[in-house]
Coordinates of C-alpha atoms in Angstrom, one line a residue:
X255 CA 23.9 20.8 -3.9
X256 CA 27.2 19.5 -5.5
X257 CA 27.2 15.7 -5.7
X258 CA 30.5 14.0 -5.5
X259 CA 31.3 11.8 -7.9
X260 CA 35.5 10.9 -7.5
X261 CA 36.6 8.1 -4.9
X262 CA 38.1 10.7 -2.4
X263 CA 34.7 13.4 -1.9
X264 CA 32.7 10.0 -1.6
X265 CA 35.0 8.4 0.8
X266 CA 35.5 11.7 2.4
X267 CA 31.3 11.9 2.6
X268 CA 31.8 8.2 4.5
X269 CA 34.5 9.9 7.2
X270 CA 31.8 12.6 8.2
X271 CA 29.0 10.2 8.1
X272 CA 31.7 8.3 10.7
X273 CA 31.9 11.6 13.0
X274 CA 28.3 12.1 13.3
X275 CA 27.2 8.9 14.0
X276 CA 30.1 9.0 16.8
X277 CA 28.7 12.4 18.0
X278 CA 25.1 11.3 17.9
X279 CA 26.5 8.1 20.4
X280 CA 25.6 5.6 17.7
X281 CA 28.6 4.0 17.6
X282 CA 28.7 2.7 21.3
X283 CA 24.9 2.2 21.4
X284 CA 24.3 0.0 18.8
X285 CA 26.5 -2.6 19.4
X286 CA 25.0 -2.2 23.1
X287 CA 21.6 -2.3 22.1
X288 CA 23.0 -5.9 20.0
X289 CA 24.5 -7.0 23.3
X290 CA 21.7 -6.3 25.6
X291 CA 19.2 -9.0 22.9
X292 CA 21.6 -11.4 23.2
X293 CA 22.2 -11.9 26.7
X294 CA 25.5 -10.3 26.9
X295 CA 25.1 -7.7 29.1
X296 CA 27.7 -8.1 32.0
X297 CA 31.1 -6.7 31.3
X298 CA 34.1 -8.7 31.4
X299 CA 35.2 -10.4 35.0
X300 CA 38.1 -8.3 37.1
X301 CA 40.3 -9.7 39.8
X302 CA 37.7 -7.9 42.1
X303 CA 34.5 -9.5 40.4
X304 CA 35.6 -12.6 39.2
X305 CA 33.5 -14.5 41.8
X306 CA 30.7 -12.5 41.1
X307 CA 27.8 -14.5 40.0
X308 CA 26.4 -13.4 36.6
X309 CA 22.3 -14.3 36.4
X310 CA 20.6 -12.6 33.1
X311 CA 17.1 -12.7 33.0
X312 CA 16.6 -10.9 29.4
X313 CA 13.6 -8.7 29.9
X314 CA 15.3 -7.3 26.1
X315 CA 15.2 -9.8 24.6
X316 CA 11.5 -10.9 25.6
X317 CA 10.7 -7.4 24.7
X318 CA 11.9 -8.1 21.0
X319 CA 10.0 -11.4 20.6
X320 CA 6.5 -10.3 22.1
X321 CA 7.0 -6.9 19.6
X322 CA 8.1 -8.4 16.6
X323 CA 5.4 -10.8 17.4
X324 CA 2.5 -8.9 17.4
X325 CA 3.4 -6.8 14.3
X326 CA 4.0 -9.5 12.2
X327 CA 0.8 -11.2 13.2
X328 CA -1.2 -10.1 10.3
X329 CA -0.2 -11.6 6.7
X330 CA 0.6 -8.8 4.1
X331 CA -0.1 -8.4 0.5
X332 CA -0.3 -6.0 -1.9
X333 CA -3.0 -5.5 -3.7
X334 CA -4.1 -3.5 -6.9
X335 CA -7.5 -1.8 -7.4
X336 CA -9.1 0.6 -9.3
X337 CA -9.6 3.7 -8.5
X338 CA -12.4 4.4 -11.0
X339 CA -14.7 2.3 -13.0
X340 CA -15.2 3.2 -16.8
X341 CA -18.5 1.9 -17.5
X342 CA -17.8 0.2 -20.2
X343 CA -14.7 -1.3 -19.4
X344 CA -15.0 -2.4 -16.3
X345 CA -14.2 -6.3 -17.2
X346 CA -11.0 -5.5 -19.1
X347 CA -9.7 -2.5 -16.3
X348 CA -10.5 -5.2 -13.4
X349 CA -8.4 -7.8 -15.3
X350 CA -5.7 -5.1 -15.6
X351 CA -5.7 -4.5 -11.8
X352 CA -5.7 -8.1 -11.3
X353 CA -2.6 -8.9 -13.4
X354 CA -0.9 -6.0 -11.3
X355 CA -1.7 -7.7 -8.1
X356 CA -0.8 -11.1 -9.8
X357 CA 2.8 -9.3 -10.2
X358 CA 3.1 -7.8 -7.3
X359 CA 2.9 -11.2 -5.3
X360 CA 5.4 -13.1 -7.7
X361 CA 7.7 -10.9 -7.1
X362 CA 7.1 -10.7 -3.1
X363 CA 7.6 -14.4 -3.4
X364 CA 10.7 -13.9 -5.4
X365 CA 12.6 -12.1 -3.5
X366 CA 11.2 -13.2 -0.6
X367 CA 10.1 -10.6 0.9
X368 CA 8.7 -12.0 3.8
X369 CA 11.7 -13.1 5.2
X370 CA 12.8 -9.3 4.8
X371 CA 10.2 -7.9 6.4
X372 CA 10.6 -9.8 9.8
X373 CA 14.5 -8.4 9.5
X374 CA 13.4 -5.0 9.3
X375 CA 11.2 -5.0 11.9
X376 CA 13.6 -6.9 13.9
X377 CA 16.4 -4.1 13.3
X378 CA 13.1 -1.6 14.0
X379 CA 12.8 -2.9 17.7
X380 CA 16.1 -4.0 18.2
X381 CA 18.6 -0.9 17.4
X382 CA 15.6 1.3 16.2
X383 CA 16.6 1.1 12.4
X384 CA 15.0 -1.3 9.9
X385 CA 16.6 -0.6 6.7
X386 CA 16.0 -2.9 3.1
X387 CA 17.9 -2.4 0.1
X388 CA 17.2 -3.4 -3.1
X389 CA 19.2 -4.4 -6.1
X390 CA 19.7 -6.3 -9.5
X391 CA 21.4 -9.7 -9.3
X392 CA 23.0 -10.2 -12.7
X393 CA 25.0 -13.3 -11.6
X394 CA 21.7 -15.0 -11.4
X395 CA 20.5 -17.1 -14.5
X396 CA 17.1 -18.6 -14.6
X397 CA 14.5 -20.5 -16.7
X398 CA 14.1 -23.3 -19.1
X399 CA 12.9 -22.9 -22.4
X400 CA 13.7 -19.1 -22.5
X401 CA 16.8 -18.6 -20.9
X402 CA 17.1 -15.1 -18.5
X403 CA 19.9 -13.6 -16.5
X404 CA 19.7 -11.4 -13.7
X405 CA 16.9 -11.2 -11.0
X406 CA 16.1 -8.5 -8.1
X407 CA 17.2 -9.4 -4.6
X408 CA 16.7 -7.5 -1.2
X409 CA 18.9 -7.0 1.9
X410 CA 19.1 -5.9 5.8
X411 CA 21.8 -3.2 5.7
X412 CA 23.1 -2.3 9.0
X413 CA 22.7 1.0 9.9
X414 CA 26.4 1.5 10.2
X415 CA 26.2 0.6 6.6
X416 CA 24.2 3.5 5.0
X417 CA 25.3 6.9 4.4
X418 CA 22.4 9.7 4.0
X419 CA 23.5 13.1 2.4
X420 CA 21.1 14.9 5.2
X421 CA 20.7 13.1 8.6
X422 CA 18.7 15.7 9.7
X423 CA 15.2 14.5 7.5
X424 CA 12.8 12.0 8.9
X425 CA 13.5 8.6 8.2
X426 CA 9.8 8.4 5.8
X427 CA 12.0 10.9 3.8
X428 CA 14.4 8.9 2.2
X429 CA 13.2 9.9 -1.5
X430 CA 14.1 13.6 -0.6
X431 CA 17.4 12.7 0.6
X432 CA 20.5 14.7 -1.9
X433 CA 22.2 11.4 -2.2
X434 CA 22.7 7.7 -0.3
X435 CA 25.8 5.5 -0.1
X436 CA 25.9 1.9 0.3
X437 CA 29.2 0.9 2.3
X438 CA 29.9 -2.9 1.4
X439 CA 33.3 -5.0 1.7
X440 CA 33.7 -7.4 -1.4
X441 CA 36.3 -9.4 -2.8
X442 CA 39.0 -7.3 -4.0
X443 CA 39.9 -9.5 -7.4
X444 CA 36.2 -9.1 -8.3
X445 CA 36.2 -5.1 -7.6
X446 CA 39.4 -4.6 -9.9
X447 CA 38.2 -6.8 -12.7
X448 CA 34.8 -4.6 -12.5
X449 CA 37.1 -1.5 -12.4
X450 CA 38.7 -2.5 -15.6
X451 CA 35.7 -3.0 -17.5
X452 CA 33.4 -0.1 -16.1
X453 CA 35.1 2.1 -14.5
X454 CA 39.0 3.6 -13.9
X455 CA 42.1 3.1 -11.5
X456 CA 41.9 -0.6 -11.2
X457 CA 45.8 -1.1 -10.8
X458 CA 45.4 1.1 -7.3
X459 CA 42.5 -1.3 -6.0
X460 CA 44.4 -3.1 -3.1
X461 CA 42.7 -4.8 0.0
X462 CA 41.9 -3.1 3.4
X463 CA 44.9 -3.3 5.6
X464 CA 44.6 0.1 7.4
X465 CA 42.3 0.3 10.3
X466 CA 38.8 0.9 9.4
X467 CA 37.3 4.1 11.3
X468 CA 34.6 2.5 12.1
X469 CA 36.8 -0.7 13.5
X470 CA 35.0 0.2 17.3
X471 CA 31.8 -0.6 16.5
X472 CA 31.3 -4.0 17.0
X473 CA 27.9 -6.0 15.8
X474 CA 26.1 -8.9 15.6
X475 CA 26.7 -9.9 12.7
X476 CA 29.7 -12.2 12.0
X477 CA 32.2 -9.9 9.4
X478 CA 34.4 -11.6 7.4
X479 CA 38.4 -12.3 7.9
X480 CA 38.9 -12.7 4.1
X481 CA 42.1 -10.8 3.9
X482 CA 41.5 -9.7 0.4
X483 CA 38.5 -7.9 0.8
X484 CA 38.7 -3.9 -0.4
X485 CA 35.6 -1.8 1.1
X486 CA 33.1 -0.4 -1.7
X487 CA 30.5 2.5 -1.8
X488 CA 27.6 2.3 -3.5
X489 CA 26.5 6.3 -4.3
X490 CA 22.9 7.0 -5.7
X491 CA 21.6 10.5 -6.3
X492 CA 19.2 12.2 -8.8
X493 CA 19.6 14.4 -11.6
X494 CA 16.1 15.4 -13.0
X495 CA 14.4 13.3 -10.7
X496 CA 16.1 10.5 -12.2
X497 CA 18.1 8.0 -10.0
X498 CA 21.7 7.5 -11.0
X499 CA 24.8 5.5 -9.5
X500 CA 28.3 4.9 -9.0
X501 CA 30.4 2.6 -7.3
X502 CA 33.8 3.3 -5.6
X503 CA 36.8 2.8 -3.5
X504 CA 39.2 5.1 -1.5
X505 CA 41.6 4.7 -4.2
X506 CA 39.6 4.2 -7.7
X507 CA 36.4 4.0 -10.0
X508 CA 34.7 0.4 -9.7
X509 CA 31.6 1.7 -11.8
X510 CA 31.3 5.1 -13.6
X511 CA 28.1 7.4 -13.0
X512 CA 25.2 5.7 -15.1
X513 CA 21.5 5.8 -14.5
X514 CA 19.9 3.0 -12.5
X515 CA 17.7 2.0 -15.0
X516 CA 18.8 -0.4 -17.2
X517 CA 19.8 0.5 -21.0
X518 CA 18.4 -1.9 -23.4
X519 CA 19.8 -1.2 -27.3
X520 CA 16.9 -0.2 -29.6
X521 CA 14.3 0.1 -26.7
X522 CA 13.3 3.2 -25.2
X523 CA 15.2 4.3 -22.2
X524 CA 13.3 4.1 -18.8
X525 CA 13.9 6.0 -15.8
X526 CA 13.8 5.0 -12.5
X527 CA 12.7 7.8 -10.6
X528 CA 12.9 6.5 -6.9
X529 CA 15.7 5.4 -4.5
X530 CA 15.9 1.4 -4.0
X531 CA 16.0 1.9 -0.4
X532 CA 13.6 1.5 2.7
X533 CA 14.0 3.0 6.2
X534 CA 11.4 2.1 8.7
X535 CA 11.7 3.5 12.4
X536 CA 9.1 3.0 15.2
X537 CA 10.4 5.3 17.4
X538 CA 11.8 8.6 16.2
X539 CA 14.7 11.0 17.3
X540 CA 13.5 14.9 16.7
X541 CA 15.8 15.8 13.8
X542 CA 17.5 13.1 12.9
X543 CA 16.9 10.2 10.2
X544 CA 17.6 7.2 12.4
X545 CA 15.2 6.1 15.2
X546 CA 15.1 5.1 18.8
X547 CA 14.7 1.1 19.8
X548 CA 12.2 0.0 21.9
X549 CA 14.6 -1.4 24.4
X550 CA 16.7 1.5 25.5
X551 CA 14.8 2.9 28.6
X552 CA 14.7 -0.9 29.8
X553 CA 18.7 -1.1 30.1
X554 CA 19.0 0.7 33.1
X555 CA 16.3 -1.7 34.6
X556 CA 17.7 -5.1 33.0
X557 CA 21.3 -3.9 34.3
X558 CA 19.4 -3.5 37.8
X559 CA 17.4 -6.7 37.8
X560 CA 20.9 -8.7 36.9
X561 CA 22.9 -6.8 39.6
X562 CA 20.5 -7.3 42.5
X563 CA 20.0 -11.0 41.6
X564 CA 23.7 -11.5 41.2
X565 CA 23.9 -9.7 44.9
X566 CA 21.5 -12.5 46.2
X567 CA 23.2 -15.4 44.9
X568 CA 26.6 -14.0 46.2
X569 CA 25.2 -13.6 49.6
X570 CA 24.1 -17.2 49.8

């Protein structure tokens, strides 16, 4: 499979994404789904309803709470251990182990991934989607005697915020997937400068003032009115096995194609052999990578409960 690389075959990879998740009735649902949670779930008055009472008694959101609840109930932690025991090194290989485990829960604490977990099973229940990315913060600078820049942090992404190359594998999948895009908006001063040092066309980067084709799907979360904001995706694919990446906008380059892995001068280049992206579902769709929420066959009843109390308080 080709992988586009140039600003218009990725942005033109983000306009199908925008029909099939249309097609699929994605775009309507999840903002419904969002709705539904948080207690907005009668439509807007008319001249004919506008006396209507409007009771909501949010089975939905009850639904979420008790869920999240129980899965989260249990602390997790990861843990190293051997697999086999050399019998004369047992002391030194447990210490190994240990030190791995050590690792493992300084950086769980660091980026704190508690905090992400609840969100993706949150977005699991909620719109059937839990979805973490990952990535290197090198704005962050750290530490006291030795000085260090850079540190990894973690994410919720919207599911109207991903892009998978096939939507057709399961979401467990994700490693197998041709290629994944990132869709972020981000200051546009800040995208051009990053052009001009890594990357090409930085005089064409100009904020978003065309409509957005995703503009009718409306979420939760609050989106920004900072006029000068330009939209960015994020591309990763694999060449080899190895994970590479690029970074563009309709119009030009923010970040040329480079491996993931870092390059350090004089060291021996890593490779980074796996996508820095989690997809968790608890319900599944037959052929499709996004999953079902737990709340959608309790809609029609919520929508019921409201209307016939709504009925009885009109009546009286």
């Amino acid at each position: 499979m080709k992988i586009a690389k140039d600003p218009g075959g990725i942005y033109q990879e983000y306009l199908n994404d925008i029909d099939y998740k249309t097609a699929m009735g994605f775009v309507s649902k999840w903002p419904e789904l969002t709705n539904f949670i948080e207690g907005k779930q009668w439509p807007a008055p008319t001249e004919e309803t506008k006396y209507l009472p409007r009771p909501v008694i949010n089975v939905c959101d009850q639904t979420v709470e008790n869920k999240r609840s129980n899965i989260l109930s249990q602390q997790l932690k990861m843990q190293f251990r051997l697999r086999e025991l050399p019998e004369d090194e047992n002391d030194a290989m447990n210490d190994v182990a240990q030190d791995f485990s050590d690792m493992a829960e300084n950086t769980w604490y660091n980026v704190d991934q508690d905090t992400l977990t609840e969100e993706m099973v949150n977005d699991a229940i909620s719109i059937g989607n839990g979805i973490l990315f990952y990535y290197f913060d090198n704005d962050y600078v750290g530490g006291t005697k030795k000085k260090y820049k850079g540190k990894i942090e973690g994410e919720s992404i919207d599911p109207m915020d991903i892009v998978y190359g096939n939507n057709r594998l399961k979401p467990y999948q994700v490693q197998k997937q041709p290629f994944i895009i990132i869709v972020r908006s981000r200051d546009a001063d800040e995208v051009r400068k990053q052009a001009k040092k890594n990357g090409e066309g930085w005089e064409l980067i100009e904020p978003d003032t065309n409509a957005d084709p995703d503009e009718k799907y409306t979420s939760a979360k609050v989106e920004s009115k900072n006029s000068n904001e330009v939209k960015t995706f994020t591309k990763f694919w694999k060449e080899n096995g190895e994970v590479y990446w690029c970074e563009v906008t309709r119009t030009s380059t923010a970040q040329k194609p480079r491996p993931l892995a870092p390059q350090i001068e004089g060291k021996p280049n890593e490779k980074f052999m796996l996508y820095p992206i989690v997809h968790t579902v608890l319900k599944r769709k037959r052929k499709c990578v996004y999953g079902r929420s737990l709340i959608e066959d309790i809609i029609p009843n919520q929508k019921a409960l409201n209307w016939g109390m709504g009925m009885q308080l009109l009546s009286v």
